[in-house]
Amino acid sequence: LQKSLSETFGVDKYSRARKEVLTYMFSRPMQMALYFCTGVLDDETLFHHYALNVPFYTHFTSPIRRYADIVVHRLLSASLGTRPPLKMEKEAIQKQADHCNDRKMASKRVQELSGDLFFSIFVRVR
């Protein structure tokens, strides 16, 4: 698959863009991760990470990147005792998680539509 894709990308000024769009389209069917507050879920199997096969999983990146990552950093720091607990009820944390999920889904949808547009132009030109 990689070899045939490499041949399809070509060597013109749009080859890198074609590669990114096609690679993205192949990975799109994967299930998107969602933010949630563990305190509002009773079923601990929902904390499982399928690909890594671990029962409990928390993901975050640098806290300068996304608000959700700031919340995760603060919650982890509080659980380790290096900062005071957040003064938020678990329902408020879940509400923030839902908002972050909504924004992430909207962003993903715009990205998909942009890729679809580029791909349709690519197909028409080819």
mmCIF file of C-alpha atoms in Angstrom:
data_model
loop_
_atom_site.group_PDB
_atom_site.id
_atom_site.type_symbol
_atom_site.label_atom_id
_atom_site.label_comp_id
_atom_site.label_asym_id
_atom_site.label_seq_id
_atom_site.Cartn_x
_atom_site.Cartn_y
_atom_site.Cartn_z
ATOM 1 C CA LEU A 1 0.000 0.000 0.000
ATOM 2 C CA GLN A 2 2.783 2.428 0.931
ATOM 3 C CA LYS A 3 4.616 1.735 -2.323
ATOM 4 C CA SER A 4 1.533 2.303 -4.472
ATOM 5 C CA LEU A 5 0.701 5.464 -2.543
ATOM 6 C CA SER A 6 4.244 6.789 -3.018
ATOM 7 C CA GLU A 7 3.901 6.306 -6.759
ATOM 8 C CA THR A 8 0.552 8.119 -6.705
ATOM 9 C CA PHE A 9 1.899 11.136 -4.824
ATOM 10 C CA GLY A 10 4.090 12.192 -7.733
ATOM 11 C CA VAL A 11 6.895 14.730 -7.554
ATOM 12 C CA ASP A 12 5.142 18.000 -8.324
ATOM 13 C CA LYS A 13 4.534 20.882 -5.919
ATOM 14 C CA TYR A 14 1.350 19.224 -4.568
ATOM 15 C CA SER A 15 2.826 15.777 -3.868
ATOM 16 C CA ARG A 16 3.296 16.409 -0.151
ATOM 17 C CA ALA A 17 -0.259 17.700 0.208
ATOM 18 C CA ARG A 18 -1.634 14.656 -1.651
ATOM 19 C CA LYS A 19 0.344 12.375 0.664
ATOM 20 C CA GLU A 20 -1.014 14.079 3.790
ATOM 21 C CA VAL A 21 -4.612 14.005 2.576
ATOM 22 C CA LEU A 22 -4.528 10.362 1.485
ATOM 23 C CA THR A 23 -2.763 9.237 4.665
ATOM 24 C CA TYR A 24 -5.336 11.108 6.698
ATOM 25 C CA MET A 25 -8.189 9.507 4.780
ATOM 26 C CA PHE A 26 -6.823 6.031 5.536
ATOM 27 C CA SER A 27 -6.598 6.767 9.253
ATOM 28 C CA ARG A 28 -9.991 8.491 9.489
ATOM 29 C CA PRO A 29 -12.032 5.339 10.272
ATOM 30 C CA MET A 30 -10.241 4.945 13.628
ATOM 31 C CA GLN A 31 -12.381 5.763 16.667
ATOM 32 C CA MET A 32 -11.703 9.199 18.111
ATOM 33 C CA ALA A 33 -10.727 9.491 21.764
ATOM 34 C CA LEU A 34 -13.059 11.401 24.042
ATOM 35 C CA TYR A 35 -12.423 13.398 27.183
ATOM 36 C CA PHE A 36 -14.438 12.390 30.240
ATOM 37 C CA CYS A 37 -14.403 12.759 34.003
ATOM 38 C CA THR A 38 -13.844 9.376 35.625
ATOM 39 C CA GLY A 39 -15.873 10.473 38.630
ATOM 40 C CA VAL A 40 -19.110 10.460 36.643
ATOM 41 C CA LEU A 41 -18.684 7.000 35.088
ATOM 42 C CA ASP A 42 -19.467 3.826 36.990
ATOM 43 C CA ASP A 43 -18.083 1.424 34.387
ATOM 44 C CA GLU A 44 -14.279 1.268 34.728
ATOM 45 C CA THR A 45 -14.000 -0.733 31.496
ATOM 46 C CA LEU A 46 -14.589 2.586 29.724
ATOM 47 C CA PHE A 47 -11.132 3.690 30.954
ATOM 48 C CA HIS A 48 -9.504 0.924 28.877
ATOM 49 C CA HIS A 49 -7.231 1.840 25.959
ATOM 50 C CA TYR A 50 -7.905 -0.625 23.153
ATOM 51 C CA ALA A 51 -4.720 -0.197 21.080
ATOM 52 C CA LEU A 52 -2.369 -0.176 24.083
ATOM 53 C CA ASN A 53 -4.392 -2.858 25.907
ATOM 54 C CA VAL A 54 -4.110 -1.169 29.294
ATOM 55 C CA PRO A 55 -7.024 -1.047 31.761
ATOM 56 C CA PHE A 56 -6.539 2.580 32.867
ATOM 57 C CA TYR A 57 -5.279 5.281 30.565
ATOM 58 C CA THR A 58 -4.902 9.041 30.710
ATOM 59 C CA HIS A 59 -3.688 11.009 27.726
ATOM 60 C CA PHE A 60 -2.435 14.554 27.705
ATOM 61 C CA THR A 61 0.110 16.691 25.945
ATOM 62 C CA SER A 62 1.866 19.875 26.882
ATOM 63 C CA PRO A 63 -0.520 22.088 28.858
ATOM 64 C CA ILE A 64 0.227 25.015 26.540
ATOM 65 C CA ARG A 65 -1.591 23.226 23.740
ATOM 66 C CA ARG A 66 -5.177 22.553 24.825
ATOM 67 C CA TYR A 67 -7.417 23.489 27.725
ATOM 68 C CA ALA A 68 -8.261 19.823 28.333
ATOM 69 C CA ASP A 69 -4.557 19.124 28.880
ATOM 70 C CA ILE A 70 -4.355 21.917 31.451
ATOM 71 C CA VAL A 71 -7.224 20.324 33.380
ATOM 72 C CA VAL A 72 -5.592 16.883 33.222
ATOM 73 C CA HIS A 73 -2.271 18.301 34.451
ATOM 74 C CA ARG A 74 -4.011 20.055 37.339
ATOM 75 C CA LEU A 75 -5.990 16.949 38.296
ATOM 76 C CA LEU A 76 -2.905 14.727 38.158
ATOM 77 C CA SER A 77 -0.892 17.225 40.198
ATOM 78 C CA ALA A 78 -3.659 17.379 42.790
ATOM 79 C CA SER A 79 -3.876 13.586 42.965
ATOM 80 C CA LEU A 80 -0.115 13.435 43.543
ATOM 81 C CA GLY A 81 -0.378 16.068 46.270
ATOM 82 C CA THR A 82 1.791 18.657 44.534
ATOM 83 C CA ARG A 83 -1.005 21.206 44.259
ATOM 84 C CA PRO A 84 -4.320 21.796 46.011
ATOM 85 C CA PRO A 85 -7.386 19.999 44.616
ATOM 86 C CA LEU A 86 -9.407 21.737 41.944
ATOM 87 C CA LYS A 87 -12.424 23.521 43.318
ATOM 88 C CA MET A 88 -14.731 21.995 40.720
ATOM 89 C CA GLU A 89 -17.435 19.405 41.131
ATOM 90 C CA LYS A 90 -17.085 16.306 38.969
ATOM 91 C CA GLU A 91 -20.196 17.346 37.010
ATOM 92 C CA ALA A 92 -18.530 20.661 36.142
ATOM 93 C CA ILE A 93 -15.413 18.821 35.003
ATOM 94 C CA GLN A 94 -17.567 16.543 32.837
ATOM 95 C CA LYS A 95 -19.305 19.598 31.365
ATOM 96 C CA GLN A 96 -15.886 20.997 30.388
ATOM 97 C CA ALA A 97 -14.931 17.610 28.917
ATOM 98 C CA ASP A 98 -18.142 17.558 26.872
ATOM 99 C CA HIS A 99 -17.411 21.067 25.577
ATOM 100 C CA CYS A 100 -13.846 20.068 24.622
ATOM 101 C CA ASN A 101 -15.208 16.984 22.830
ATOM 102 C CA ASP A 102 -17.738 19.109 20.921
ATOM 103 C CA ARG A 103 -15.038 21.549 19.782
ATOM 104 C CA LYS A 104 -12.682 18.714 18.846
ATOM 105 C CA MET A 105 -15.432 17.037 16.790
ATOM 106 C CA ALA A 106 -16.241 20.308 15.005
ATOM 107 C CA SER A 107 -12.570 20.866 14.217
ATOM 108 C CA LYS A 108 -12.208 17.305 12.944
ATOM 109 C CA ARG A 109 -15.266 17.726 10.727
ATOM 110 C CA VAL A 110 -13.877 20.898 9.143
ATOM 111 C CA GLN A 111 -10.563 19.119 8.585
ATOM 112 C CA GLU A 112 -12.374 16.183 6.947
ATOM 113 C CA LEU A 113 -14.391 18.459 4.673
ATOM 114 C CA SER A 114 -11.230 20.295 3.656
ATOM 115 C CA GLY A 115 -9.535 16.983 2.851
ATOM 116 C CA ASP A 116 -12.574 15.826 0.891
ATOM 117 C CA LEU A 117 -12.508 19.038 -1.136
ATOM 118 C CA PHE A 118 -8.802 18.699 -1.900
ATOM 119 C CA PHE A 119 -9.243 15.023 -2.768
ATOM 120 C CA SER A 120 -12.109 15.741 -5.174
ATOM 121 C CA ILE A 121 -9.970 18.368 -6.916
ATOM 122 C CA PHE A 122 -7.062 15.881 -7.037
ATOM 123 C CA VAL A 123 -9.275 13.199 -8.595
ATOM 124 C CA ARG A 124 -10.736 15.630 -11.130
ATOM 125 C CA VAL A 125 -7.258 16.818 -12.194
ATOM 126 C CA ARG A 126 -5.958 13.260 -12.471
#
